[in-house]
Amino acid sequence: MKLINCIAPLYADIAMPSVFEALADLFFLNLILLYTVRAI
């Protein structure tokens, strides 16, 4: 989880277009949801 939290802001800063930022946010949200479901 900490790794994802560290990479997400970096990836958002690198991806300038808003479309890529939206896709990246969805991608990381899906990853976080997967890990949350597995943790439960």
Short mmCIF file of C-alpha atoms in Angstrom, two decimals:
data_model
loop_
_atom_site.label_atom_id
_atom_site.label_comp_id
_atom_site.label_asym_id
_atom_site.label_seq_id
_atom_site.Cartn_x
_atom_site.Cartn_y
_atom_site.Cartn_z
CA MET A 1 0.00 0.00 0.00
CA LYS A 2 2.78 2.44 0.87
CA LEU A 3 4.41 1.74 -2.48
CA ILE A 4 1.20 2.62 -4.34
CA ASN A 5 0.79 5.79 -2.27
CA CYS A 6 4.34 6.82 -3.21
CA ILE A 7 3.99 6.03 -6.92
CA ALA A 8 0.52 7.53 -7.51
CA PRO A 9 1.54 11.20 -6.96
CA LEU A 10 4.69 10.70 -9.04
CA TYR A 11 2.72 9.19 -11.91
CA ALA A 12 0.15 12.00 -11.73
CA ASP A 13 2.93 14.61 -11.89
CA ILE A 14 4.55 12.93 -14.89
CA ALA A 15 1.28 12.45 -16.80
CA MET A 16 0.42 16.01 -17.75
CA PRO A 17 -2.77 15.45 -19.82
CA SER A 18 -5.88 15.33 -17.64
CA VAL A 19 -7.08 12.22 -19.49
CA PHE A 20 -4.01 10.26 -18.43
CA GLU A 21 -4.38 11.57 -14.88
CA ALA A 22 -7.99 10.37 -14.77
CA LEU A 23 -7.00 6.93 -16.10
CA ALA A 24 -4.15 6.71 -13.60
CA ASP A 25 -6.48 7.65 -10.74
CA LEU A 26 -8.97 4.96 -11.79
CA PHE A 27 -6.16 2.41 -12.13
CA PHE A 28 -4.76 3.11 -8.66
CA LEU A 29 -8.26 3.21 -7.14
CA ASN A 30 -8.94 -0.24 -8.60
CA LEU A 31 -5.65 -1.54 -7.15
CA ILE A 32 -6.45 -0.10 -3.73
CA LEU A 33 -9.95 -1.62 -3.84
CA LEU A 34 -8.49 -5.01 -4.77
CA TYR A 35 -6.03 -4.92 -1.87
CA THR A 36 -8.76 -3.72 0.51
CA VAL A 37 -11.08 -6.59 -0.48
CA ARG A 38 -8.25 -9.09 -0.09
CA ALA A 39 -7.37 -7.66 3.33
CA ILE A 40 -10.96 -8.13 4.49
#
